[in-house]
PDB file of C-alpha atoms and ligand atoms in Angstrom:
ATOM      1  CA  UNK A  27      -9.139   8.764  21.871  1.00 66.00           C
ATOM      2  CA  UNK A  28      -8.285   5.568  20.056  1.00 74.00           C
ATOM      3  CA  UNK A  29     -10.704   4.253  17.458  1.00 85.00           C
ATOM      4  CA  UNK A  30     -10.713   1.008  15.454  1.00 95.00           C
ATOM      5  CA  UNK A  31     -10.046   1.915  11.829  1.00 97.00           C
ATOM      6  CA  UNK A  32      -9.486   0.118   8.572  1.00 98.00           C
ATOM      7  CA  UNK A  33      -6.875   1.047   6.005  1.00 98.00           C
ATOM      8  CA  UNK A  34      -5.781  -0.367   2.669  1.00 98.00           C
ATOM      9  CA  UNK A  35      -2.299  -1.734   2.163  1.00 98.00           C
ATOM     10  CA  UNK A  36      -0.739  -2.961  -1.083  1.00 98.00           C
ATOM     11  CA  UNK A  37       2.403  -5.049  -1.248  1.00 99.00           C
ATOM     12  CA  UNK A  38       3.789  -3.811  -4.565  1.00 98.00           C
ATOM     13  CA  UNK A  39       5.278  -5.844  -7.442  1.00 98.00           C
ATOM     14  CA  UNK A  40       8.911  -5.362  -6.364  1.00 98.00           C
ATOM     15  CA  UNK A  41       8.212  -6.937  -2.962  1.00 98.00           C
ATOM     16  CA  UNK A  42       5.962  -9.752  -4.247  1.00 98.00           C
ATOM     17  CA  UNK A  43       8.599 -10.535  -6.883  1.00 98.00           C
ATOM     18  CA  UNK A  44      11.196 -10.955  -4.109  1.00 98.00           C
ATOM     19  CA  UNK A  45       8.779 -13.182  -2.128  1.00 98.00           C
ATOM     20  CA  UNK A  46       8.621 -10.664   0.716  1.00 98.00           C
ATOM     21  CA  UNK A  47       4.826 -10.741   1.115  1.00 98.00           C
ATOM     22  CA  UNK A  48       4.821 -13.291   3.946  1.00 98.00           C
ATOM     23  CA  UNK A  49       7.526 -11.402   5.877  1.00 98.00           C
ATOM     24  CA  UNK A  50       5.722  -8.073   5.424  1.00 98.00           C
ATOM     25  CA  UNK A  51       2.418  -9.564   6.603  1.00 98.00           C
ATOM     26  CA  UNK A  52       4.202 -10.875   9.728  1.00 98.00           C
ATOM     27  CA  UNK A  53       5.475  -7.352  10.446  1.00 98.00           C
ATOM     28  CA  UNK A  54       1.898  -6.024  10.338  1.00 98.00           C
ATOM     29  CA  UNK A  55       0.643  -8.807  12.607  1.00 98.00           C
ATOM     30  CA  UNK A  56       3.517  -8.307  15.073  1.00 98.00           C
ATOM     31  CA  UNK A  57       2.553  -4.624  15.284  1.00 98.00           C
ATOM     32  CA  UNK A  58      -1.017  -5.546  16.171  1.00 98.00           C
ATOM     33  CA  UNK A  59      -2.745  -5.122  12.804  1.00 98.00           C
ATOM     34  CA  UNK A  60      -5.429  -7.638  11.894  1.00 98.00           C
ATOM     35  CA  UNK A  61      -5.440  -8.515   8.215  1.00 98.00           C
ATOM     36  CA  UNK A  62      -9.182  -8.919   7.764  1.00 98.00           C
ATOM     37  CA  UNK A  63      -9.160  -9.474   3.992  1.00 98.00           C
ATOM     38  CA  UNK A  64      -6.393 -10.084   1.500  1.00 98.00           C
ATOM     39  CA  UNK A  65      -5.948 -11.237  -2.072  1.00 98.00           C
ATOM     40  CA  UNK A  66      -3.114 -11.609  -4.544  1.00 98.00           C
ATOM     41  CA  UNK A  67      -4.069 -10.101  -7.903  1.00 98.00           C
ATOM     42  CA  UNK A  68      -2.618  -8.402 -10.953  1.00 98.00           C
ATOM     43  CA  UNK A  69      -4.314  -5.183 -12.053  1.00 98.00           C
ATOM     44  CA  UNK A  70      -4.496  -3.886 -15.621  1.00 98.00           C
ATOM     45  CA  UNK A  71      -2.923  -0.549 -16.546  1.00 98.00           C
ATOM     46  CA  UNK A  72      -6.431   0.970 -16.750  1.00 98.00           C
ATOM     47  CA  UNK A  73      -7.284  -0.270 -13.246  1.00 98.00           C
ATOM     48  CA  UNK A  74      -3.991   1.148 -11.926  1.00 98.00           C
ATOM     49  CA  UNK A  75      -4.863   4.494 -13.554  1.00 98.00           C
ATOM     50  CA  UNK A  76      -8.239   4.477 -11.797  1.00 98.00           C
ATOM     51  CA  UNK A  77      -6.676   3.555  -8.452  1.00 98.00           C
ATOM     52  CA  UNK A  78      -4.033   6.306  -8.648  1.00 98.00           C
ATOM     53  CA  UNK A  79      -6.363   8.891 -10.274  1.00 96.00           C
ATOM     54  CA  UNK A  80      -5.499  11.405  -7.546  1.00 94.00           C
ATOM     55  CA  UNK A  81      -1.982  11.535  -9.068  1.00 97.00           C
ATOM     56  CA  UNK A  82      -3.105  11.922 -12.697  1.00 98.00           C
ATOM     57  CA  UNK A  83      -1.542  15.368 -13.146  1.00 98.00           C
ATOM     58  CA  UNK A  84       1.825  14.304 -11.714  1.00 98.00           C
ATOM     59  CA  UNK A  85       4.774  13.726 -14.043  1.00 98.00           C
ATOM     60  CA  UNK A  86       5.311  10.246 -12.594  1.00 98.00           C
ATOM     61  CA  UNK A  87       1.677   9.093 -13.145  1.00 98.00           C
ATOM     62  CA  UNK A  88       2.252   7.014 -16.276  1.00 98.00           C
ATOM     63  CA  UNK A  89       5.301   5.195 -14.907  1.00 98.00           C
ATOM     64  CA  UNK A  90       3.540   4.647 -11.587  1.00 98.00           C
ATOM     65  CA  UNK A  91       0.536   2.999 -13.248  1.00 98.00           C
ATOM     66  CA  UNK A  92       2.710   0.935 -15.581  1.00 98.00           C
ATOM     67  CA  UNK A  93       4.672  -0.239 -12.571  1.00 98.00           C
ATOM     68  CA  UNK A  94       1.683  -1.164 -10.372  1.00 98.00           C
ATOM     69  CA  UNK A  95       0.268  -3.259 -13.211  1.00 98.00           C
ATOM     70  CA  UNK A  96       3.607  -4.897 -14.053  1.00 98.00           C
ATOM     71  CA  UNK A  97       3.223  -7.941 -11.798  1.00 98.00           C
ATOM     72  CA  UNK A  98       1.249  -9.537  -8.972  1.00 98.00           C
ATOM     73  CA  UNK A  99       0.410  -7.460  -5.890  1.00 98.00           C
ATOM     74  CA  UNK A 100      -1.134  -8.331  -2.533  1.00 98.00           C
ATOM     75  CA  UNK A 101      -3.988  -6.050  -1.423  1.00 98.00           C
ATOM     76  CA  UNK A 102      -5.045  -6.150   2.227  1.00 98.00           C
ATOM     77  CA  UNK A 103      -7.463  -4.534   4.623  1.00 98.00           C
ATOM     78  CA  UNK A 104      -5.619  -3.772   7.865  1.00 98.00           C
ATOM     79  CA  UNK A 105      -7.594  -3.163  11.038  1.00 98.00           C
ATOM     80  CA  UNK A 106      -6.344  -1.628  14.299  1.00 98.00           C
ATOM     81  CA  UNK A 107      -6.821   1.389  16.551  1.00 97.00           C
ATOM     82  CA  UNK A 108      -5.679   4.406  14.502  1.00 97.00           C
ATOM     83  CA  UNK A 109      -4.776   2.081  11.620  1.00 98.00           C
ATOM     84  CA  UNK A 110      -4.385   4.807   8.979  1.00 98.00           C
ATOM     85  CA  UNK A 111      -1.750   6.802  10.842  1.00 98.00           C
ATOM     86  CA  UNK A 112      -0.021   3.803  12.406  1.00 98.00           C
ATOM     87  CA  UNK A 113       0.285   2.140   9.018  1.00 98.00           C
ATOM     88  CA  UNK A 114       1.777   5.328   7.536  1.00 98.00           C
ATOM     89  CA  UNK A 115       4.346   5.376  10.348  1.00 98.00           C
ATOM     90  CA  UNK A 116       5.196   1.700   9.925  1.00 98.00           C
ATOM     91  CA  UNK A 117       5.603   2.112   6.132  1.00 98.00           C
ATOM     92  CA  UNK A 118       8.012   5.056   6.420  1.00 98.00           C
ATOM     93  CA  UNK A 119       8.693   7.898   3.989  1.00 98.00           C
ATOM     94  CA  UNK A 120       7.689   7.503   0.320  1.00 98.00           C
ATOM     95  CA  UNK A 121      11.328   7.544  -0.738  1.00 98.00           C
ATOM     96  CA  UNK A 122      13.082   4.621   1.012  1.00 98.00           C
ATOM     97  CA  UNK A 123      16.279   6.644   1.314  1.00 98.00           C
ATOM     98  CA  UNK A 124      14.412   9.096   3.583  1.00 98.00           C
ATOM     99  CA  UNK A 125      12.643   6.374   5.590  1.00 98.00           C
ATOM    100  CA  UNK A 126      13.511   5.846   9.249  1.00 98.00           C
ATOM    101  CA  UNK A 127      15.063   2.681  10.664  1.00 98.00           C
ATOM    102  CA  UNK A 128      12.447   0.100  11.572  1.00 97.00           C
ATOM    103  CA  UNK A 129      10.080   1.044   8.745  1.00 98.00           C
ATOM    104  CA  UNK A 130       9.046  -1.303   5.949  1.00 98.00           C
ATOM    105  CA  UNK A 131      10.271   0.982   3.164  1.00 98.00           C
ATOM    106  CA  UNK A 132      13.649   1.412   4.870  1.00 98.00           C
ATOM    107  CA  UNK A 133      14.003  -2.352   5.166  1.00 98.00           C
ATOM    108  CA  UNK A 134      12.742  -3.423   1.744  1.00 98.00           C
ATOM    109  CA  UNK A 135      12.308  -0.394  -0.542  1.00 98.00           C
ATOM    110  CA  UNK A 136      14.553  -0.104  -3.590  1.00 98.00           C
ATOM    111  CA  UNK A 137      13.632   3.341  -4.955  1.00 98.00           C
ATOM    112  CA  UNK A 138      10.834   5.921  -4.826  1.00 98.00           C
ATOM    113  CA  UNK A 139       8.966   3.880  -7.458  1.00 97.00           C
ATOM    114  CA  UNK A 140       9.849   0.429  -6.140  1.00 98.00           C
ATOM    115  CA  UNK A 141       9.058   1.351  -2.548  1.00 98.00           C
ATOM    116  CA  UNK A 142       7.514  -2.051  -1.751  1.00 98.00           C
ATOM    117  CA  UNK A 143       4.266  -0.901  -0.175  1.00 98.00           C
ATOM    118  CA  UNK A 144       1.338   1.496  -0.472  1.00 98.00           C
ATOM    119  CA  UNK A 145      -0.949   2.631   2.331  1.00 98.00           C
ATOM    120  CA  UNK A 146      -3.988   4.927   2.405  1.00 98.00           C
ATOM    121  CA  UNK A 147      -3.103   8.464   3.497  1.00 97.00           C
ATOM    122  CA  UNK A 148      -6.409   9.394   5.201  1.00 97.00           C
ATOM    123  CA  UNK A 149      -9.543   7.774   6.600  1.00 97.00           C
ATOM    124  CA  UNK A 150     -11.525   9.110   3.646  1.00 97.00           C
ATOM    125  CA  UNK A 151      -9.104   7.656   1.088  1.00 97.00           C
ATOM    126  CA  UNK A 152      -8.915   4.379   3.028  1.00 98.00           C
ATOM    127  CA  UNK A 153     -12.681   3.938   2.543  1.00 97.00           C
ATOM    128  CA  UNK A 154     -12.385   4.689  -1.181  1.00 97.00           C
ATOM    129  CA  UNK A 155      -9.374   2.422  -1.654  1.00 98.00           C
ATOM    130  CA  UNK A 156     -10.963  -0.468   0.291  1.00 98.00           C
ATOM    131  CA  UNK A 157     -14.088  -0.140  -1.855  1.00 98.00           C
ATOM    132  CA  UNK A 158     -11.947  -0.100  -4.992  1.00 98.00           C
ATOM    133  CA  UNK A 159     -10.524  -3.541  -4.284  1.00 98.00           C
ATOM    134  CA  UNK A 160     -13.069  -5.235  -2.028  1.00 97.00           C
ATOM    135  CA  UNK A 161     -16.534  -3.910  -2.820  1.00 90.00           C
ATOM    136  CA  UNK A 162     -17.554  -6.943  -4.866  1.00 71.00           C
TER     137      UNK A 162
HETATM  138  P1  CMP B   5       2.449   5.400  -3.055  1.00 97.13           P
HETATM  139  O1  CMP B   5       2.323   5.567  -1.574  1.00 97.13           O
HETATM  140  O2  CMP B   5       1.981   4.127  -3.631  1.00 97.13           O
HETATM  141  O3  CMP B   5       1.659   6.600  -3.765  1.00 97.13           O
HETATM  142  C1  CMP B   5       2.007   7.072  -5.044  1.00 97.13           C
HETATM  143  C2  CMP B   5       3.336   6.554  -5.504  1.00 97.13           C
HETATM  144  O4  CMP B   5       3.961   7.300  -6.514  1.00 97.13           O
HETATM  145  C3  CMP B   5       4.336   6.569  -4.377  1.00 97.13           C
HETATM  146  O5  CMP B   5       3.983   5.579  -3.428  1.00 97.13           O
HETATM  147  C4  CMP B   5       5.649   6.366  -5.120  1.00 97.13           C
HETATM  148  O6  CMP B   5       5.979   4.996  -5.267  1.00 97.13           O
HETATM  149  C5  CMP B   5       5.352   6.940  -6.509  1.00 97.13           C
HETATM  150  N1  CMP B   5       6.166   8.105  -6.844  1.00 97.13           N
HETATM  151  C6  CMP B   5       7.024   8.187  -7.858  1.00 97.13           C
HETATM  152  N2  CMP B   5       7.623   9.398  -7.912  1.00 97.13           N
HETATM  153  C7  CMP B   5       7.115  10.107  -6.877  1.00 97.13           C
HETATM  154  C8  CMP B   5       7.340  11.425  -6.385  1.00 97.13           C
HETATM  155  N3  CMP B   5       8.205  12.263  -6.967  1.00 97.13           N
HETATM  156  N4  CMP B   5       6.653  11.820  -5.289  1.00 97.13           N
HETATM  157  C9  CMP B   5       5.750  10.986  -4.684  1.00 97.13           C
HETATM  158  N5  CMP B   5       5.502   9.712  -5.110  1.00 97.13           N
HETATM  159  C10 CMP B   5       6.178   9.278  -6.193  1.00 97.13           C
END
């Protein structure tokens, strides 16, 4: 059964830097996602470390947090039936070179780090990630 869900999406610094945010938002809207809240911000390294805490033991954690805080990002709440899974499918594989045709990472991603977009990987994490950016 379909169920309206919310998920968190981040347009990462590499995509904002290339002025791709408007085009990426149009892709979401064309696919039936409502962007119910959005803001362009720049996070500090400490905030990036809190956001990506789940990855803190990974070898790429430091670079990942340095990268997310390196420039402006656009954070959005996306709403749709089955939004979490459908957003994951529309984003494509983490590494753009493995992403399928028609996905955002295939179209815009540069590398596994500069992969243009982040999306929550579960309903539980979507709630946490939405709270992280939009609670106040
Ligand atoms: P994202 O979906 O934002 O979640 C964590 C990010 O870590 C991921 O996208 C990648 O950009 C980045 N990353 C860097 N190296 C790796 C790796 N080896 N495996 C998974 N994610 C990685």
